[in-house]
Every structure is written in structure tokens, then in C-alpha cells.
Amino acid sequence: MTSKTNNRILLALLLAGASASAWAQSGPQLTTLYTFSDPGPSTGFGPDYGLTVGKGGVLYGATVAGGRSNDGVVFALTPPKSPGDAWSEQALHSFSPSAGDVPDAPLVLGANGVLYGCTGGKKNYGGRVNNGVVYSLTPPSASGQPWQYKILYNFGPPVDEGPDSIALGSDGSIYGFNQSGGTNFTGSLFSLTPPASSGGSWTETTLYSFPADGNEGFPSNLVMRAGVLYGTGFAAKPRNAGIVFSLTPPSSAGGVWTQTTLAETQYPADGLAIGSSGALYGTITSGGPATNGCEGSGGCGTVFSLTPPASPGGAWTEETIYSFTGGTDGFFPMPGLLAGAGDVLYGATDLGGPNGYGTLFSLTPPASPGGSWTYTLLYSFSNVGDGSYPDGVVFGPGGFLYGTTDGDGETTFGTVFALRL
């Protein structure tokens, strides 16, 4: 959710504005880069859905509250020019019901620094007919000018509702899931094709509609590899469970996308990451043992892997690689799992840990097939200057992990942090 050379450490010192003595300590070290305060009309609070790293180490993210209409903002966090100076936060756009309402997915960075996002998957819909939007934010051509917010597509009935997550294709098209859209209202895969000329409209196409028989649907957590899309969903039959599926594009233009269920999980999965060999990794917030305060929730959460078959058409192999206990290892793993070098996994738990306010952890693959993955507690949040309830993590400048915490709404309204491994 990576060992560093001295040069990387010095670069991160410049970006984080931390003292050399603080970073020189042994073991993972966390620095709070920015703390969201009780907001005014131009600032947000409650950062959610993690971070996106842009040119120059600028961090982009979204909040679920604050801003002019209290519907959240997209923000940029810029590193200081000199060590010891503060990072600077800028609200790039304030949401309102007519302009998308609450942001609801990680931002995607495109060409020329353009940011893409969507609203409407799990929170309020917003947009022209309150069914959600896909939007872009274009950086200004001159310093000090505002970013340009544009709604690329307003979703509407009868078949489009609730865009949940998006990915950017190599041709500039945007792919995404509608959680309750499609011809059967059980979810769909859509594409948005950019206009052929400046000023034109983006074209929406429903590429796949999930069936109406209750066997699978309500897609979420879109990731892409080599043109194939992967996601998670819900299967009502034969038992209430989660699924992990793939959607493969047709071999020729105009053909049919092929949906394949790769695995069934105990509960719907919350996020996916793709490893170097094509393996899929994901988290399940509920699942595994129900101990140490997790009783009644369905379990403390698990991390699983899905290994592709050795030959085309074979079955994927599912394995639970770690089950949280609700003790010092934390519980309720968050979406935003990150696969690093050697498929070492990094992530966050929403709660638990030695201090009780969530953790950052890593999972290292076994040295030989069939062995156990190694869990390492990287950091335990205390809600004393460092925030609480972390989301997923990303790699950023210096190879450090960067992420956000939601905050408890009393002592903190969320933070952005960097973790030196």
C-alpha cells in the first residue's frame, strides 16, 4: 500500500520537508505532510479514495466534504521548495449537486497532467439527472490560473446509473463500471470515446451488461492490464458471495466483450491490484476469523491472491494469503492494495493495531511455493498528530509510501502522510 538508496532518501527529505535526523531513524518512519482543518468554503476535509501522484511529486486527491457546497473538493498538495517548509494545499474544484455532487473514486492521471474522475458509485449521484458523471480537470496554461473542470458525460436513465470506478485506455478512451446500470440494472461496463475534434462530445457506449439472473453483477474496483479489465462484484446465487471477474475485449471492432468469473469469494472484495506476473491481489473487509472485536461483522478481513492458469482456458487459483486477527495486526483491510517489487503487497487497515486507529502493513511472498506470506506491521496510527483510519497507499517520490487518513471529525479532519520504509 523498496529499500531506498541515499539519493532517494535525500530527494524525499526535500519533498517531505522532514529533518535528516527524523528520517535517519531505523525502521519505517511516518511524516504527516498536511492536516485538513475544520474547513471554510474554499477547502475540503475527509480525504478519501487515496492519492494520485503527478509530475514533480504533486499529490492529487479528493475529499468527501467541504468546499463551497460541502460536497467535497479535488485538491493538489505541492511539495515545498526548501527542506522544512510546509506542503501547500490547493482546492482545484469544489463539487455541487449540479456539477457531479460527491466524488466517488480514485483520480486517474492522463496525458498533459489532465485528471479524470467520476461521481455516483457509492454515495450521492449528482449530475444533470442525478445519475452521476465522469469529469476532467485540466491544468491551467499559466501559473496562478484556475483548473478547468468539465463534465465529459452525464449518465441518465434508463440504462446508465452510478459510475463507480474508471480506467484510462491506451487510446485515450475511458472505461468504467456502472454499478446498477445496463439493460438489466445489475451493472454494466461502458466506454467513453474522446471527440474527434476540439469542442466535440464524448461518446458513451455500453460494452457489456451483467445478466438479470442474479448470478453476478454490481461491478466495482476496475483495474486494467493489456486491455483486459478486471473487477469485483456480487453473486446472489447459489449463495450470497463475492466474485472476481475479467472482461476481455473482442478480437475485432464491434464484437462482443467476454465476461469470465475467475473466482468466488466469501464476501464481495473491496479492491484489486495486479502483480508483476499477472496475479490479482485483493482485500475483503469482512471475512476470516471473527475475533478481538470483529465479532458480528463477519470477520476481521482477509487478503487473497488469484494466480492465472498455466495455459489459456484453465482455472485461476485462489488463495487466502492472510487473515487479520483484530489484534496488533489491525482489522478491516481497506481498498487500495498496492503490489510493489517482487509482488510485496502494501496496504492499510481501517481499525485496530497497537494504538487502535488503523495500521499500515506489508505482506511478503514466501521464498518457495506453498510457504506462508510474511505479515509486517509498518505503522500504527494514534490519532495524535498522525491522523486516524487510513485509506490505501501509493508509491511516490523517493519510493516512499503516500496515503491519506479520514480523521475522526473531532481532533482531525484527515491527513496526508509519507512513510519511509
GROMACS .gro file of C-alpha atoms in nm:
model
  421
    1MET     CA    1   0.000   0.000   0.000
    2THR     CA    2   1.152  -0.063  -0.175
    3SER     CA    3   1.461  -0.026   0.009
    4LYS     CA    4   1.593   0.317  -0.061
    5THR     CA    5   1.931   0.447  -0.165
    6ASN     CA    6   2.085   0.752  -0.003
    7ASN     CA    7   1.998   0.960  -0.307
    8ARG     CA    8   1.632   0.861  -0.281
    9ILE     CA    9   1.630   0.947   0.087
   10LEU     CA   10   1.775   1.292   0.020
   11LEU     CA   11   1.514   1.353  -0.251
   12ALA     CA   12   1.235   1.253  -0.016
   13LEU     CA   13   1.377   1.484   0.252
   14LEU     CA   14   1.342   1.773   0.012
   15LEU     CA   15   0.987   1.678  -0.081
   16ALA     CA   16   0.862   1.598   0.267
   17GLY     CA   17   1.041   1.883   0.440
   18ALA     CA   18   1.146   1.649   0.720
   19SER     CA   19   1.466   1.678   0.919
   20ALA     CA   20   1.752   1.442   0.839
   21SER     CA   21   1.756   1.319   1.198
   22ALA     CA   22   1.390   1.214   1.179
   23TRP     CA   23   1.441   1.008   0.862
   24ALA     CA   24   1.769   0.860   0.983
   25GLN     CA   25   1.598   0.651   1.249
   26SER     CA   26   1.579   0.278   1.189
   27GLY     CA   27   1.256   0.117   1.072
   28PRO     CA   28   0.964   0.271   0.885
   29GLN     CA   29   0.912   0.639   0.967
   30LEU     CA   30   0.589   0.832   0.907
   31THR     CA   31   0.569   1.207   0.847
   32THR     CA   32   0.240   1.396   0.832
   33LEU     CA   33   0.266   1.620   0.526
   34TYR     CA   34  -0.065   1.802   0.564
   35THR     CA   35  -0.354   1.813   0.809
   36PHE     CA   36  -0.703   1.911   0.696
   37SER     CA   37  -0.865   2.151   0.939
   38ASP     CA   38  -1.226   2.246   1.001
   39PRO     CA   39  -1.289   2.382   0.653
   40GLY     CA   40  -1.409   2.705   0.504
   41PRO     CA   41  -1.580   2.737   0.165
   42SER     CA   42  -1.256   2.702  -0.032
   43THR     CA   43  -1.114   2.394   0.142
   44GLY     CA   44  -1.220   2.035   0.184
   45PHE     CA   45  -1.194   1.772   0.453
   46GLY     CA   46  -1.226   1.397   0.482
   47PRO     CA   47  -0.984   1.284   0.207
   48ASP     CA   48  -1.094   0.953   0.062
   49TYR     CA   49  -1.004   0.707  -0.218
   50GLY     CA   50  -0.628   0.756  -0.182
   51LEU     CA   51  -0.385   0.966  -0.382
   52THR     CA   52  -0.260   1.005  -0.739
   53VAL     CA   53   0.100   1.117  -0.795
   54GLY     CA   54   0.168   1.374  -1.065
   55LYS     CA   55   0.469   1.549  -1.216
   56GLY     CA   56   0.711   1.695  -0.965
   57GLY     CA   57   0.577   1.482  -0.683
   58VAL     CA   58   0.248   1.673  -0.661
   59LEU     CA   59  -0.018   1.465  -0.485
   60TYR     CA   60  -0.379   1.478  -0.605
   61GLY     CA   61  -0.684   1.353  -0.421
   62ALA     CA   62  -1.047   1.417  -0.337
   63THR     CA   63  -1.240   1.486  -0.019
   64VAL     CA   64  -1.596   1.379   0.051
   65ALA     CA   65  -1.693   1.701   0.231
   66GLY     CA   66  -1.606   2.068   0.244
   67GLY     CA   67  -1.586   2.315  -0.039
   68ARG     CA   68  -1.845   2.573  -0.143
   69SER     CA   69  -2.142   2.332  -0.123
   70ASN     CA   70  -1.994   2.090   0.131
   71ASP     CA   71  -1.991   1.821  -0.139
   72GLY     CA   72  -1.614   1.777  -0.145
   73VAL     CA   73  -1.322   1.905  -0.347
   74VAL     CA   74  -1.040   1.784  -0.567
   75PHE     CA   75  -0.714   1.903  -0.412
   76ALA     CA   76  -0.347   1.925  -0.500
   77LEU     CA   77  -0.069   1.902  -0.244
   78THR     CA   78   0.258   2.052  -0.367
   79PRO     CA   79   0.596   1.972  -0.211
   80PRO     CA   80   0.795   2.255  -0.056
   81LYS     CA   81   1.083   2.412  -0.247
   82SER     CA   82   1.310   2.404   0.058
   83PRO     CA   83   1.350   2.142   0.334
   84GLY     CA   84   1.150   2.226   0.641
   85ASP     CA   85   0.890   2.434   0.461
   86ALA     CA   86   0.526   2.328   0.457
   87TRP     CA   87   0.349   2.148   0.177
   88SER     CA   88   0.087   2.370   0.012
   89GLU     CA   89  -0.272   2.259  -0.043
   90GLN     CA   90  -0.491   2.396  -0.322
   91ALA     CA   91  -0.857   2.315  -0.391
   92LEU     CA   92  -0.876   2.264  -0.768
   93HIS     CA   93  -1.254   2.225  -0.782
   94SER     CA   94  -1.549   2.234  -0.541
   95PHE     CA   95  -1.833   1.994  -0.620
   96SER     CA   96  -2.204   2.076  -0.612
   97PRO     CA   97  -2.517   1.873  -0.697
   98SER     CA   98  -2.533   2.026  -1.046
   99ALA     CA   99  -2.163   1.954  -1.111
  100GLY     CA  100  -2.134   1.592  -1.010
  101ASP     CA  101  -2.207   1.604  -0.636
  102VAL     CA  102  -1.967   1.396  -0.422
  103PRO     CA  103  -1.652   1.244  -0.584
  104ASP     CA  104  -1.657   0.868  -0.552
  105ALA     CA  105  -1.344   0.707  -0.698
  106PRO     CA  106  -0.967   0.747  -0.721
  107LEU     CA  107  -0.846   1.009  -0.967
  108VAL     CA  108  -0.681   0.891  -1.289
  109LEU     CA  109  -0.389   1.089  -1.436
  110GLY     CA  110  -0.389   1.125  -1.814
  111ALA     CA  111  -0.177   1.296  -2.077
  112ASN     CA  112  -0.064   1.655  -2.019
  113GLY     CA  113  -0.148   1.632  -1.650
  114VAL     CA  114  -0.525   1.608  -1.703
  115LEU     CA  115  -0.712   1.443  -1.415
  116TYR     CA  116  -1.018   1.223  -1.466
  117GLY     CA  117  -1.273   1.109  -1.209
  118CYS     CA  118  -1.633   1.009  -1.156
  119THR     CA  119  -1.917   1.061  -0.912
  120GLY     CA  120  -2.210   0.842  -0.825
  121GLY     CA  121  -2.097   0.489  -0.739
  122LYS     CA  122  -2.147   0.455  -0.364
  123LYS     CA  123  -2.253   0.796  -0.242
  124ASN     CA  124  -2.470   1.071  -0.394
  125TYR     CA  125  -2.512   1.060  -0.769
  126GLY     CA  126  -2.524   1.420  -0.889
  127GLY     CA  127  -2.507   1.549  -1.243
  128ARG     CA  128  -2.780   1.675  -1.473
  129VAL     CA  129  -3.029   1.398  -1.390
  130ASN     CA  130  -2.871   1.283  -1.062
  131ASN     CA  131  -2.723   0.963  -1.210
  132GLY     CA  132  -2.355   1.057  -1.181
  133VAL     CA  133  -2.089   1.195  -1.414
  134VAL     CA  134  -1.741   1.138  -1.550
  135TYR     CA  135  -1.538   1.458  -1.540
  136SER     CA  136  -1.198   1.601  -1.626
  137LEU     CA  137  -0.980   1.867  -1.466
  138THR     CA  138  -0.731   2.034  -1.699
  139PRO     CA  139  -0.433   2.222  -1.556
  140PRO     CA  140  -0.402   2.590  -1.647
  141SER     CA  141  -0.167   2.709  -1.920
  142ALA     CA  142  -0.028   2.981  -1.691
  143SER     CA  143   0.064   2.970  -1.324
  144GLY     CA  144  -0.200   3.108  -1.092
  145GLN     CA  145  -0.491   3.043  -1.327
  146PRO     CA  146  -0.774   2.807  -1.225
  147TRP     CA  147  -0.802   2.448  -1.336
  148GLN     CA  148  -1.077   2.383  -1.590
  149TYR     CA  149  -1.348   2.144  -1.472
  150LYS     CA  150  -1.557   1.975  -1.742
  151ILE     CA  151  -1.828   1.712  -1.725
  152LEU     CA  152  -1.746   1.467  -2.004
  153TYR     CA  153  -2.064   1.267  -1.970
  154ASN     CA  154  -2.386   1.291  -1.770
  155PHE     CA  155  -2.530   0.946  -1.703
  156GLY     CA  156  -2.904   0.907  -1.728
  157PRO     CA  157  -3.188   0.658  -1.746
  158PRO     CA  158  -3.286   0.407  -1.848
  159VAL     CA  159  -2.957   0.216  -1.867
  160ASP     CA  160  -2.685   0.433  -1.712
  161GLU     CA  161  -2.660   0.488  -1.339
  162GLY     CA  162  -2.390   0.515  -1.077
  163PRO     CA  163  -2.039   0.519  -1.232
  164ASP     CA  164  -1.816   0.356  -0.971
  165SER     CA  165  -1.459   0.344  -1.099
  166ILE     CA  166  -1.274   0.426  -1.419
  167ALA     CA  167  -0.953   0.339  -1.605
  168LEU     CA  168  -0.779   0.511  -1.896
  169GLY     CA  169  -0.711   0.307  -2.210
  170SER     CA  170  -0.402   0.342  -2.427
  171ASP     CA  171  -0.612   0.513  -2.698
  172GLY     CA  172  -0.737   0.782  -2.461
  173SER     CA  173  -1.076   0.618  -2.410
  174ILE     CA  174  -1.218   0.594  -2.059
  175TYR     CA  175  -1.355   0.262  -1.934
  176GLY     CA  176  -1.575   0.228  -1.630
  177PHE     CA  177  -1.839   0.037  -1.439
  178ASN     CA  178  -2.195   0.144  -1.370
  179GLN     CA  179  -2.297  -0.036  -1.053
  180SER     CA  180  -2.669  -0.054  -1.124
  181GLY     CA  181  -2.688   0.032  -1.493
  182GLY     CA  182  -2.710  -0.180  -1.806
  183THR     CA  183  -3.011  -0.335  -1.970
  184ASN     CA  184  -3.081  -0.549  -1.661
  185PHE     CA  185  -2.999  -0.284  -1.399
  186THR     CA  186  -2.740  -0.517  -1.246
  187GLY     CA  187  -2.438  -0.322  -1.369
  188SER     CA  188  -2.253  -0.260  -1.691
  189LEU     CA  189  -1.917  -0.186  -1.849
  190PHE     CA  190  -1.905   0.135  -2.052
  191SER     CA  191  -1.653   0.325  -2.260
  192LEU     CA  192  -1.624   0.695  -2.328
  193THR     CA  193  -1.452   0.780  -2.655
  194PRO     CA  194  -1.294   1.125  -2.690
  195PRO     CA  195  -1.427   1.357  -2.961
  196ALA     CA  196  -1.254   1.366  -3.297
  197SER     CA  197  -1.216   1.743  -3.281
  198SER     CA  198  -1.188   2.010  -3.015
  199GLY     CA  199  -1.525   2.109  -2.874
  200GLY     CA  200  -1.695   1.783  -2.966
  201SER     CA  201  -1.877   1.549  -2.731
  202TRP     CA  202  -1.751   1.228  -2.575
  203THR     CA  203  -1.938   0.918  -2.696
  204GLU     CA  204  -2.068   0.667  -2.441
  205THR     CA  205  -2.104   0.301  -2.538
  206THR     CA  206  -2.233   0.017  -2.320
  207LEU     CA  207  -1.989  -0.266  -2.386
  208TYR     CA  208  -2.136  -0.527  -2.154
  209SER     CA  209  -2.447  -0.561  -1.938
  210PHE     CA  210  -2.442  -0.805  -1.649
  211PRO     CA  211  -2.721  -1.067  -1.661
  212ALA     CA  212  -3.051  -1.044  -1.478
  213ASP     CA  213  -3.044  -1.393  -1.325
  214GLY     CA  214  -2.869  -1.282  -1.006
  215ASN     CA  215  -2.560  -1.490  -1.074
  216GLU     CA  216  -2.330  -1.189  -1.090
  217GLY     CA  217  -2.346  -0.814  -1.110
  218PHE     CA  218  -2.297  -0.477  -0.942
  219PRO     CA  219  -1.936  -0.438  -1.063
  220SER     CA  220  -1.673  -0.231  -0.884
  221ASN     CA  221  -1.296  -0.181  -0.841
  222LEU     CA  222  -1.186  -0.162  -1.204
  223VAL     CA  223  -0.823  -0.237  -1.295
  224MET     CA  224  -0.672  -0.293  -1.640
  225ARG     CA  225  -0.383  -0.497  -1.780
  226ALA     CA  226  -0.302  -0.539  -2.151
  227GLY     CA  227  -0.653  -0.428  -2.249
  228VAL     CA  228  -0.827  -0.683  -2.024
  229LEU     CA  229  -1.043  -0.537  -1.748
  230TYR     CA  230  -1.076  -0.693  -1.403
  231GLY     CA  231  -1.325  -0.615  -1.132
  232THR     CA  232  -1.525  -0.740  -0.837
  233GLY     CA  233  -1.896  -0.786  -0.793
  234PHE     CA  234  -2.172  -0.967  -0.612
  235ALA     CA  235  -2.325  -1.308  -0.680
  236ALA     CA  236  -2.667  -1.370  -0.528
  237LYS     CA  237  -2.676  -1.731  -0.650
  238PRO     CA  238  -2.604  -2.001  -0.549
  239ARG     CA  239  -2.523  -1.813  -0.227
  240ASN     CA  240  -2.465  -1.454  -0.132
  241ALA     CA  241  -2.096  -1.410  -0.210
  242GLY     CA  242  -1.849  -1.201  -0.398
  243ILE     CA  243  -1.694  -1.264  -0.738
  244VAL     CA  244  -1.379  -1.159  -0.919
  245PHE     CA  245  -1.421  -1.142  -1.294
  246SER     CA  246  -1.247  -1.043  -1.617
  247LEU     CA  247  -1.383  -0.870  -1.925
  248THR     CA  248  -1.186  -0.943  -2.243
  249PRO     CA  249  -1.225  -0.716  -2.547
  250PRO     CA  250  -1.338  -0.864  -2.879
  251SER     CA  251  -1.080  -0.966  -3.137
  252SER     CA  252  -1.232  -0.730  -3.393
  253ALA     CA  253  -1.410  -0.396  -3.370
  254GLY     CA  254  -1.780  -0.424  -3.297
  255GLY     CA  255  -1.752  -0.767  -3.142
  256VAL     CA  256  -1.878  -0.880  -2.803
  257TRP     CA  257  -1.681  -0.846  -2.480
  258THR     CA  258  -1.639  -1.174  -2.293
  259GLN     CA  259  -1.708  -1.189  -1.920
  260THR     CA  260  -1.543  -1.466  -1.718
  261THR     CA  261  -1.590  -1.530  -1.347
  262LEU     CA  262  -1.242  -1.607  -1.213
  263ALA     CA  263  -1.331  -1.685  -0.851
  264GLU     CA  264  -1.600  -1.667  -0.588
  265THR     CA  265  -1.506  -1.504  -0.258
  266GLN     CA  266  -1.663  -1.532   0.087
  267TYR     CA  267  -1.779  -1.171   0.073
  268PRO     CA  268  -1.756  -0.909  -0.204
  269ALA     CA  269  -1.396  -0.791  -0.242
  270ASP     CA  270  -1.308  -0.426  -0.188
  271GLY     CA  271  -1.018  -0.368  -0.422
  272LEU     CA  272  -0.777  -0.527  -0.669
  273ALA     CA  273  -0.410  -0.489  -0.753
  274ILE     CA  274  -0.221  -0.656  -1.038
  275GLY     CA  275   0.116  -0.816  -0.968
  276SER     CA  276   0.416  -0.833  -1.198
  277SER     CA  277   0.328  -1.181  -1.324
  278GLY     CA  278  -0.040  -1.103  -1.380
  279ALA     CA  279  -0.162  -1.237  -1.047
  280LEU     CA  280  -0.451  -1.047  -0.889
  281TYR     CA  281  -0.449  -0.945  -0.524
  282GLY     CA  282  -0.742  -0.810  -0.329
  283THR     CA  283  -0.883  -0.732   0.012
  284ILE     CA  284  -1.208  -0.839   0.174
  285THR     CA  285  -1.309  -0.609   0.457
  286SER     CA  286  -1.520  -0.879   0.624
  287GLY     CA  287  -1.408  -1.238   0.624
  288GLY     CA  288  -1.170  -1.468   0.800
  289PRO     CA  289  -1.181  -1.516   1.177
  290ALA     CA  290  -1.416  -1.306   1.390
  291THR     CA  291  -1.205  -1.232   1.697
  292ASN     CA  292  -1.083  -0.942   1.911
  293GLY     CA  293  -1.376  -0.712   1.847
  294CYS     CA  294  -1.463  -0.832   1.495
  295GLU     CA  295  -1.750  -1.048   1.620
  296GLY     CA  296  -2.076  -0.974   1.443
  297SER     CA  297  -1.904  -0.821   1.140
  298GLY     CA  298  -1.837  -1.143   0.951
  299GLY     CA  299  -1.468  -1.147   1.034
  300CYS     CA  300  -1.166  -0.921   1.067
  301GLY     CA  301  -1.085  -0.925   0.696
  302THR     CA  302  -0.854  -1.108   0.458
  303VAL     CA  303  -0.609  -1.056   0.172
  304PHE     CA  304  -0.631  -1.304  -0.117
  305SER     CA  305  -0.445  -1.385  -0.437
  306LEU     CA  306  -0.565  -1.515  -0.772
  307THR     CA  307  -0.297  -1.681  -0.985
  308PRO     CA  308  -0.362  -1.710  -1.361
  309PRO     CA  309  -0.365  -2.056  -1.519
  310ALA     CA  310  -0.053  -2.201  -1.678
  311SER     CA  311  -0.239  -2.248  -2.006
  312PRO     CA  312  -0.525  -2.048  -2.163
  313GLY     CA  313  -0.870  -2.159  -2.054
  314GLY     CA  314  -0.755  -2.313  -1.727
  315ALA     CA  315  -0.886  -2.219  -1.386
  316TRP     CA  316  -0.741  -1.940  -1.176
  317THR     CA  317  -0.608  -2.045  -0.836
  318GLU     CA  318  -0.746  -1.860  -0.535
  319GLU     CA  319  -0.560  -1.845  -0.204
  320THR     CA  320  -0.620  -1.657   0.119
  321ILE     CA  321  -0.272  -1.527   0.192
  322TYR     CA  322  -0.351  -1.351   0.519
  323SER     CA  323  -0.638  -1.337   0.768
  324PHE     CA  324  -0.642  -1.046   1.011
  325THR     CA  325  -0.692  -1.129   1.377
  326GLY     CA  326  -0.812  -0.793   1.506
  327GLY     CA  327  -0.513  -0.770   1.739
  328THR     CA  328  -0.198  -0.569   1.683
  329ASP     CA  329  -0.218  -0.651   1.311
  330GLY     CA  330  -0.537  -0.443   1.276
  331PHE     CA  331  -0.867  -0.532   1.115
  332PHE     CA  332  -1.089  -0.435   0.819
  333PRO     CA  333  -0.829  -0.402   0.536
  334MET     CA  334  -0.904  -0.112   0.305
  335PRO     CA  335  -0.925  -0.095  -0.074
  336GLY     CA  336  -0.615   0.043  -0.241
  337LEU     CA  337  -0.388  -0.260  -0.200
  338LEU     CA  338  -0.053  -0.193  -0.371
  339ALA     CA  339   0.174  -0.452  -0.537
  340GLY     CA  340   0.541  -0.349  -0.524
  341ALA     CA  341   0.866  -0.503  -0.645
  342GLY     CA  342   0.865  -0.880  -0.613
  343ASP     CA  343   0.490  -0.863  -0.552
  344VAL     CA  344   0.538  -0.743  -0.196
  345LEU     CA  345   0.197  -0.606  -0.100
  346TYR     CA  346   0.132  -0.284   0.092
  347GLY     CA  347  -0.199  -0.180   0.242
  348ALA     CA  348  -0.391  -0.030   0.531
  349THR     CA  349  -0.645  -0.144   0.786
  350ASP     CA  350  -0.920   0.091   0.888
  351LEU     CA  351  -0.910  -0.002   1.255
  352GLY     CA  352  -0.702  -0.179   1.515
  353GLY     CA  353  -0.329  -0.202   1.561
  354PRO     CA  354  -0.136  -0.129   1.883
  355ASN     CA  355  -0.284   0.223   1.901
  356GLY     CA  356  -0.633   0.136   1.779
  357TYR     CA  357  -0.670   0.381   1.489
  358GLY     CA  358  -0.565   0.168   1.194
  359THR     CA  359  -0.239   0.038   1.051
  360LEU     CA  360  -0.009   0.026   0.751
  361PHE     CA  361   0.124  -0.321   0.670
  362SER     CA  362   0.318  -0.524   0.417
  363LEU     CA  363   0.286  -0.886   0.304
  364THR     CA  364   0.597  -1.055   0.161
  365PRO     CA  365   0.561  -1.361  -0.064
  366PRO     CA  366   0.709  -1.692   0.056
  367ALA     CA  367   1.060  -1.786  -0.054
  368SER     CA  368   0.929  -2.111  -0.205
  369PRO     CA  369   0.588  -2.219  -0.341
  370GLY     CA  370   0.347  -2.332  -0.074
  371GLY     CA  371   0.504  -2.131   0.204
  372SER     CA  372   0.334  -1.864   0.412
  373TRP     CA  373   0.330  -1.495   0.337
  374THR     CA  374   0.502  -1.277   0.597
  375TYR     CA  375   0.300  -1.000   0.760
  376THR     CA  376   0.488  -0.690   0.882
  377LEU     CA  377   0.332  -0.406   1.079
  378LEU     CA  378   0.476  -0.087   0.927
  379TYR     CA  379   0.291   0.174   1.131
  380SER     CA  380   0.009   0.208   1.383
  381PHE     CA  381  -0.191   0.531   1.382
  382SER     CA  382  -0.258   0.702   1.715
  383ASN     CA  383  -0.480   0.998   1.618
  384VAL     CA  384  -0.226   1.225   1.789
  385GLY     CA  385  -0.090   1.439   1.509
  386ASP     CA  386  -0.074   1.148   1.265
  387GLY     CA  387  -0.444   1.104   1.187
  388SER     CA  388  -0.668   0.800   1.204
  389TYR     CA  389  -0.848   0.548   0.981
  390PRO     CA  390  -0.607   0.529   0.683
  391ASP     CA  391  -0.701   0.454   0.324
  392GLY     CA  392  -0.486   0.281   0.062
  393VAL     CA  393  -0.131   0.380  -0.030
  394VAL     CA  394   0.067   0.463  -0.345
  395PHE     CA  395   0.436   0.486  -0.427
  396GLY     CA  396   0.557   0.841  -0.471
  397PRO     CA  397   0.879   1.046  -0.474
  398GLY     CA  398   1.177   0.868  -0.328
  399GLY     CA  399   0.993   0.535  -0.338
  400PHE     CA  400   0.811   0.624  -0.017
  401LEU     CA  401   0.450   0.526   0.051
  402TYR     CA  402   0.200   0.812   0.044
  403GLY     CA  403  -0.159   0.800   0.163
  404THR     CA  404  -0.443   0.968   0.347
  405THR     CA  405  -0.636   0.923   0.669
  406ASP     CA  406  -1.003   1.011   0.708
  407GLY     CA  407  -0.972   1.157   1.056
  408ASP     CA  408  -1.230   1.125   1.332
  409GLY     CA  409  -1.405   1.459   1.269
  410GLU     CA  410  -1.318   1.579   1.619
  411THR     CA  411  -0.942   1.605   1.665
  412THR     CA  412  -0.856   1.567   1.295
  413PHE     CA  413  -1.041   1.606   0.965
  414GLY     CA  414  -0.795   1.393   0.772
  415THR     CA  415  -0.426   1.395   0.686
  416VAL     CA  416  -0.183   1.322   0.403
  417PHE     CA  417   0.126   1.126   0.507
  418ALA     CA  418   0.451   0.981   0.375
  419LEU     CA  419   0.605   0.660   0.506
  420ARG     CA  420   0.974   0.586   0.464
  421LEU     CA  421   1.024   0.210   0.455
   0.00000   0.00000   0.00000
